[in-house]
Amino acid sequence: MGGEGSGFGIGDAVRRKEDRRHLFGRGQFTADLRIPRLQEVAFLRSPIAHGRIRAIHVPEGLRDRVVLAGDLRGARSIRAVTDAPGFNAADFPLLASDKVLFVGQPVAMCLAPSRAEAEDIAQAIDLEIDELPAVVDMEAAVRPDAPLLHEGWGRNVFLTREFEAGDLERARAEAAVTIERTYRLNRQAGVSMEGRAILAHWDDRLDELVVWNSTQMPHQVRYALALHLDLDEHRIRVVAPDVGGGFGLKNIVYPEEIAVAALAAQVRQPLRWIEDRREHFLASIHCRETLYNVTAFATAEGRLLGVDVTVQVDAGAYATWPNGPNMELGMAIKNVPGPYRLEAYRARGWTAATNKAPIGPYRGVARPGACFCIERTIDEIARAVGREPHEVRMENMVRPDQMPYRSLTNMLYDNGDYAESVRIAADLVDVASVRARQAQGEADGRLIGVGFAAYTEQTAHGCGEWITRGVPIIPGYESCTARLMSDGSLQLLVGIQSHGQGLETTLAQVAHHELGVPFERISVRHGDSALSPFGMGTFASRSMVMAGGAVARASRMLAARIRPIAAQLLQCTPDAITLRDGAAHGPQGSVDFAEIGRVAYVRQEGLPRDAAPTLDVTATYSPEIDTGVFCYSTHAAVVAVDPGTGTVEILDYAVVEDCGTIVNPMIVDGQIVGGVAQGIGNALYEEIPYDTSGQPLATTLADYLLPGAPAIPGIKIAHMCTPAEHTEYGMKGMGEGGAISPPAAIANALRDALADTGAELCETPMTPRRVLAAILAAESRIHAREAAE
Amino acid sequence: MIRREIALEVNGRSVHASVEPRQSLADYLRDGLDLTATHLGCEHGVCGACTLLLDGEPVRGCITLAVAAEGRRVDTLEAFDEDPLMNLLRQAFSEHHGLQCGFCTPGMLLMARDIILSDRVASDAELRVALSGNICRCTGYAGILRAISAAREAWQARPHAATGPA
Amino acid sequence: MKPAPFDYAAARDLDHALALFGEAEGEAKYIAGGQTLGPMLNLRLSQPDRLIDLGRIDALRDARSEGDRVVFGAGVRHAEIEDGLLPDPSGGLMPQAAARLAYRAIRNRGTLGGSLVHADPAAEWPNILLALDATVHLRGLAGAREVRLGDFQLGYLTTDLAPDEIVASISIPVLGPTARWGYHKLCRQPGEFAQSLAVTVVFGPGRVRCVLGCAGPVPLLLKAVSALAGGVSGWRDDVRTEIAAALETDLSAAGIAVDAVDLRAHAATVARSMKDALA
Ligand SMILES: Cc1cc2nc3c(=O)[nH]c(=O)nc-3n(C[C@H](O)[C@H](O)[C@H](O)COP(=O)(O)OP(=O)(O)OC[C@H]3O[C@@H](n4cnc5c(N)ncnc54)[C@H](O)[C@@H]3O)c2cc1C
Ligand code: FES
Ligand code: FES
């Protein structure tokens, strides 16, 4: 291939093209854009969790600065429908006019030349709301006597799912060990450092709506705007400029975005809304809030026989576009079996509606919970049979000779050696030395422990898999236009969006690998619906596999166009041509890409008779299988707990993972560490509690703790690299994975550290208070037992 | 609308402006002077994205009033295009993958430069604490910490390290 | 997240500040480093009509030794204390605490006086300066007065300060050569506010002041715990149970109910501060 050995091909730790602008402070985030006549938007939001709007009093003289629901013309409420039996749909109004269903729900837009003045207007509006009883707890929400959020629903349930395979009764009967547990992942937020942002204006020359939006999926936003506004899609352009983190929460089209775009089209006035941090906590999607009740059956040796689980998801008040809150439940049910051979499995669950912010996909989607459920349970089985948890894990895992392995939940695990990842992880944290250290005790009185958590993650799934989820948009492909320019440089126009993943670099590596165009002469353009062919965006650990595949295909199509031209110029046959080092090489000589480009664009007479001018091709790509390729991983954590204060320190952390062929190891490791850091946030710090009236109690970064530099230890990483058989180069997706295991690994490490006390952590985040409470509860159980004896 | 006249030095140039007293220094730089390297990640003092230098010391731009900068010297990342230490940091951040989305990066760079110049930090643990007021959601800090350590080493090893001014 | 409108004036000196306050219409408020007020303004939790900036008053930036006390101007910044550039009455306690108070960029602006006036029971200075038995010197439209810090802090975020009054300076007795101290801050990450904060100062034989933050609405001077510490010579691990009991006595004397979890955490920080002071 063209890029081999250059240092810029597949497998090389190439430095990123995107770094320079950010390092000079010249990144272009939505809030950095300047446009004349701009008006700032501030949203008036509901201060009440559940209520009926009686009146909205806008002070005299301000009415023309305030936009209420009835003022928006030709803009429709959001309706996200999941194709599943019994699904309850509900409109999510762009601006509430009748009921409000969560604190922070947008009610009015206030316009002014500065944000401060827009907020003054919002503060001046008097909003009268008749308060209704708030539904805050997901278990109470589904009881028959609970107040209903949405009229016409029989119960506060979006969706129910059930699944059963294998003979659970036999597993129950044969079990020597039965483990029953309740696990709770509390509500948290995604917290990209840049919040959501939108700038919309009408371009009179092109007669189109231009929307600059901090989004992970500009083409889907364009589609959504056409769906929700009375505007043809050809008159909408959506651009995602630099995007300061997404993690799933910008993979959604929210009421605010549609309202701002609709109003900009209606009043032909440039408008901008920049979400502030409090709004982010109030009204960007929340995530994770799930409750697992699990019963697991195992033999006396610790062989897993069956699992019976009930999953409850707290989805908040509305379904967001496109997928609503409903992937959580289905994915939780699918992923509980994890990397294990399981012969009997029953899962039931429902997604409850509550008076809280809507939930949505955040890095890992449902899998951190599913992993917590099965991995904590495996540890309990190991303890019950008196064995090392990592050994019990290895014995229960799907073996390499069973690959490809169809799980009970119909996932096709493609390849790899799961148990080996556990073994390497155990080596990396040196379990034997942890055990020795435990036997000795710590000088400072802290207790140390080691814990593991493994997962196998479906990535880059195709059409068929998405259909099973009942989602309205099927993101089974990606696209790329590759354009060799007249001077031999190359442009790649792609439909994904890169907001930290480094795709401007890695996609260039792919094209360089295929064509041998010098790396620095390749540019990747993304994030602009007017520039690139339609693409789905960056989410679901898909972009490298999908867009990388599209770039590879487009590059090869381009190579097939270049060869005959080169052959003509070099007087040989096309199949004698090789492409490398920026030139086409024939048996007797070479011609560089600049010459080929010149001929293709401006010297048509030099082309072979049947060759079309220009060098511009477009390819779409879907992986050869729909069921995805599975990136798997084992995490191991060593922690120290202070039994006096409940404080947890992570002493050591190892990740062993297999994402197949690695395109850029520096970027892959960066994604892993970044994911682990978010997982540590999930495990130890991040939470949005609500009080009983439905008020969120963490709406600033002072209340909502994000992990800082001292919270994230140095992370050891080992790669296994089993190439996938069904993707270009053998790549597997890996962006989300780092965030999946940390809560489970850390909870298991705590369990190990506190083994003598019998304390267990079954809830995230494991704050010092929760850790201390668990220790105290265990102590009082011990005291009660001693008193009884 | 209440306004106040201020005169200050921004990135080496004197500027005069009329600002609302309630306007933060960060907002004034961004909206008044189009200096957009100073980012806003929380606007309540926690995240460090708005870090800038006031009379040479790092402060939070989001909770410093523009009117309070009257007569003072303000430097944002835009002032450091040619700064030798900042260029070492840039190179190290790129080499060690110290940024992903880039939103926290300007604040990180200004803080990192202050940490190296003030020489308050001896160990890796202290470096982490010194950086704890700058939040990065993307990188997990590993690349940032490596980059700062590498830049610090290069800075201390540069010729005339003992005499050269910053 | 932008403040409501306000007017602003920078005071040249204390008299000017008081004059500005006297002539202000509506609610006037002083601002020092703005590191607490700034977030509250941005969140619109505070909406004064006028801010009077104390940041340009040179007299407030002064710190000097006066006999057996050190007198800090209220405008002294956390970073100046951290860097050890000022006289230190506390034998290293104040610089050590300053280094873990918020973050450097905040310490470069935030002031001693602002911290005492904000009166957060989870903040460093209200607790540490109470243990050191500091006195605050106030200037108001009606004149000057001084108050022992223990009498200054009245409740959660509430002090004895009248709206027009300014904390001019804080005077702190210099610890003797044999004095010892121990300090422990329990917080979830460096720079965060404490969840429990204990400081024990042993001034001399039998003279101990042990202060606990975060448990009640104000920093608590723990009488029983202090007496216990004054009565033992040197640290023994088995004192821990006595500390927990004494702490319970102090808390119930103050009418403060904490649950078992918080009690365990507070007992741990108190014990650690005492251990460091006695060991
Ligand atoms: C992210 C973050 C983390 C923090 N972490 C901590 C921490 O861990 N520990 C901690 O102790 N603090 C912490 N702080 C608060 C910080 O220490 C503040 O600097 C301090 O509490 C207030 O000082 P200031 O000078 O900024 O006061 P300002 O914000 O200017 O004023 C605070 C209040 O005091 C009044 N005031 C100020 N000076 C005077 C005066 N001389 N006379 C009368 N009234 C006056 C003001 O009117 C106002 O009501 C943190 C702050 C932030 C933003
Ligand atoms: S924006 Fe200033 S600290 Fe976050
Ligand atoms: S690189 Fe995205 S927040 Fe730091």
PDB file of N, CA, C and O in Angstrom, chain A residues 509-530:
ATOM      1  N   GLN A 509      -4.848   9.365   7.647  1.00  0.00           N
ATOM      2  CA  GLN A 509      -3.924   8.223   7.667  1.00  0.00           C
ATOM      3  C   GLN A 509      -4.417   7.109   6.745  1.00  0.00           C
ATOM      4  O   GLN A 509      -3.647   6.471   6.046  1.00  0.00           O
ATOM      5  N   VAL A 510      -5.732   6.884   6.788  1.00  0.00           N
ATOM      6  CA  VAL A 510      -6.307   5.823   5.945  1.00  0.00           C
ATOM      7  C   VAL A 510      -6.092   6.143   4.465  1.00  0.00           C
ATOM      8  O   VAL A 510      -5.620   5.306   3.687  1.00  0.00           O
ATOM      9  N   ALA A 511      -6.397   7.366   4.084  1.00  0.00           N
ATOM     10  CA  ALA A 511      -6.245   7.737   2.672  1.00  0.00           C
ATOM     11  C   ALA A 511      -4.780   7.710   2.265  1.00  0.00           C
ATOM     12  O   ALA A 511      -4.425   7.278   1.157  1.00  0.00           O
ATOM     13  N   HIS A 512      -3.932   8.153   3.170  1.00  0.00           N
ATOM     14  CA  HIS A 512      -2.488   8.106   2.901  1.00  0.00           C
ATOM     15  C   HIS A 512      -2.044   6.662   2.692  1.00  0.00           C
ATOM     16  O   HIS A 512      -1.281   6.351   1.773  1.00  0.00           O
ATOM     17  N   HIS A 513      -2.551   5.794   3.518  1.00  0.00           N
ATOM     18  CA  HIS A 513      -2.236   4.369   3.413  1.00  0.00           C
ATOM     19  C   HIS A 513      -2.655   3.816   2.052  1.00  0.00           C
ATOM     20  O   HIS A 513      -1.914   3.070   1.413  1.00  0.00           O
ATOM     21  N   GLU A 514      -3.832   4.218   1.612  1.00  0.00           N
ATOM     22  CA  GLU A 514      -4.347   3.669   0.353  1.00  0.00           C
ATOM     23  C   GLU A 514      -3.680   4.278  -0.874  1.00  0.00           C
ATOM     24  O   GLU A 514      -3.424   3.597  -1.853  1.00  0.00           O
ATOM     25  N   LEU A 515      -3.438   5.589  -0.828  1.00  0.00           N
ATOM     26  CA  LEU A 515      -3.055   6.301  -2.053  1.00  0.00           C
ATOM     27  C   LEU A 515      -1.612   6.781  -2.075  1.00  0.00           C
ATOM     28  O   LEU A 515      -1.090   7.102  -3.145  1.00  0.00           O
ATOM     29  N   GLY A 516      -1.014   6.869  -0.891  1.00  0.00           N
ATOM     30  CA  GLY A 516       0.344   7.391  -0.875  1.00  0.00           C
ATOM     31  C   GLY A 516       0.430   8.886  -1.095  1.00  0.00           C
ATOM     32  O   GLY A 516       1.509   9.427  -1.330  1.00  0.00           O
ATOM     33  N   VAL A 517      -0.700   9.596  -1.019  1.00  0.00           N
ATOM     34  CA  VAL A 517      -0.624  11.059  -1.034  1.00  0.00           C
ATOM     35  C   VAL A 517       0.046  11.480   0.276  1.00  0.00           C
ATOM     36  O   VAL A 517      -0.319  10.963   1.333  1.00  0.00           O
ATOM     37  N   PRO A 518       1.016  12.387   0.229  1.00  0.00           N
ATOM     38  CA  PRO A 518       1.681  12.772   1.477  1.00  0.00           C
ATOM     39  C   PRO A 518       0.662  13.230   2.515  1.00  0.00           C
ATOM     40  O   PRO A 518      -0.261  13.988   2.187  1.00  0.00           O
ATOM     41  N   PHE A 519       0.857  12.793   3.744  1.00  0.00           N
ATOM     42  CA  PHE A 519      -0.096  13.052   4.832  1.00  0.00           C
ATOM     43  C   PHE A 519      -0.418  14.540   4.954  1.00  0.00           C
ATOM     44  O   PHE A 519      -1.569  14.925   5.120  1.00  0.00           O
ATOM     45  N   GLU A 520       0.612  15.373   4.839  1.00  0.00           N
ATOM     46  CA  GLU A 520       0.358  16.808   5.044  1.00  0.00           C
ATOM     47  C   GLU A 520      -0.385  17.421   3.864  1.00  0.00           C
ATOM     48  O   GLU A 520      -0.844  18.554   3.936  1.00  0.00           O
ATOM     49  N   ARG A 521      -0.538  16.682   2.777  1.00  0.00           N
ATOM     50  CA  ARG A 521      -1.303  17.214   1.639  1.00  0.00           C
ATOM     51  C   ARG A 521      -2.726  16.655   1.604  1.00  0.00           C
ATOM     52  O   ARG A 521      -3.408  16.721   0.586  1.00  0.00           O
ATOM     53  N   ILE A 522      -3.143  16.065   2.722  1.00  0.00           N
ATOM     54  CA  ILE A 522      -4.518  15.554   2.800  1.00  0.00           C
ATOM     55  C   ILE A 522      -5.282  16.375   3.833  1.00  0.00           C
ATOM     56  O   ILE A 522      -4.794  16.575   4.951  1.00  0.00           O
ATOM     57  N   SER A 523      -6.460  16.865   3.474  1.00  0.00           N
ATOM     58  CA  SER A 523      -7.285  17.505   4.499  1.00  0.00           C
ATOM     59  C   SER A 523      -8.623  16.788   4.589  1.00  0.00           C
ATOM     60  O   SER A 523      -9.158  16.306   3.596  1.00  0.00           O
ATOM     61  N   VAL A 524      -9.110  16.729   5.810  1.00  0.00           N
ATOM     62  CA  VAL A 524     -10.398  16.083   6.067  1.00  0.00           C
ATOM     63  C   VAL A 524     -11.395  17.173   6.409  1.00  0.00           C
ATOM     64  O   VAL A 524     -11.168  17.974   7.314  1.00  0.00           O
ATOM     65  N   ARG A 525     -12.480  17.249   5.672  1.00  0.00           N
ATOM     66  CA  ARG A 525     -13.541  18.220   5.958  1.00  0.00           C
ATOM     67  C   ARG A 525     -14.737  17.447   6.487  1.00  0.00           C
ATOM     68  O   ARG A 525     -15.183  16.485   5.868  1.00  0.00           O
ATOM     69  N   HIS A 526     -15.230  17.892   7.620  1.00  0.00           N
ATOM     70  CA  HIS A 526     -16.369  17.197   8.216  1.00  0.00           C
ATOM     71  C   HIS A 526     -17.266  18.225   8.863  1.00  0.00           C
ATOM     72  O   HIS A 526     -16.900  19.393   8.994  1.00  0.00           O
ATOM     73  N   GLY A 527     -18.436  17.788   9.280  1.00  0.00           N
ATOM     74  CA  GLY A 527     -19.268  18.661  10.093  1.00  0.00           C
ATOM     75  C   GLY A 527     -20.027  19.722   9.317  1.00  0.00           C
ATOM     76  O   GLY A 527     -20.531  20.655   9.906  1.00  0.00           O
ATOM     77  N   ASP A 528     -20.123  19.610   8.027  1.00  0.00           N
ATOM     78  CA  ASP A 528     -20.827  20.632   7.255  1.00  0.00           C
ATOM     79  C   ASP A 528     -21.725  19.944   6.233  1.00  0.00           C
ATOM     80  O   ASP A 528     -21.254  19.309   5.292  1.00  0.00           O
ATOM     81  N   SER A 529     -23.025  20.108   6.432  1.00  0.00           N
ATOM     82  CA  SER A 529     -23.955  19.379   5.565  1.00  0.00           C
ATOM     83  C   SER A 529     -23.904  19.887   4.130  1.00  0.00           C
ATOM     84  O   SER A 529     -24.350  19.215   3.209  1.00  0.00           O
ATOM     85  N   ALA A 530     -23.359  21.090   3.918  1.00  0.00           N
ATOM     86  CA  ALA A 530     -23.290  21.608   2.550  1.00  0.00           C
ATOM     87  C   ALA A 530     -22.059  21.091   1.809  1.00  0.00           C
ATOM     88  O   ALA A 530     -21.977  21.197   0.601  1.00  0.00           O
TER      89      ALA A 530
END
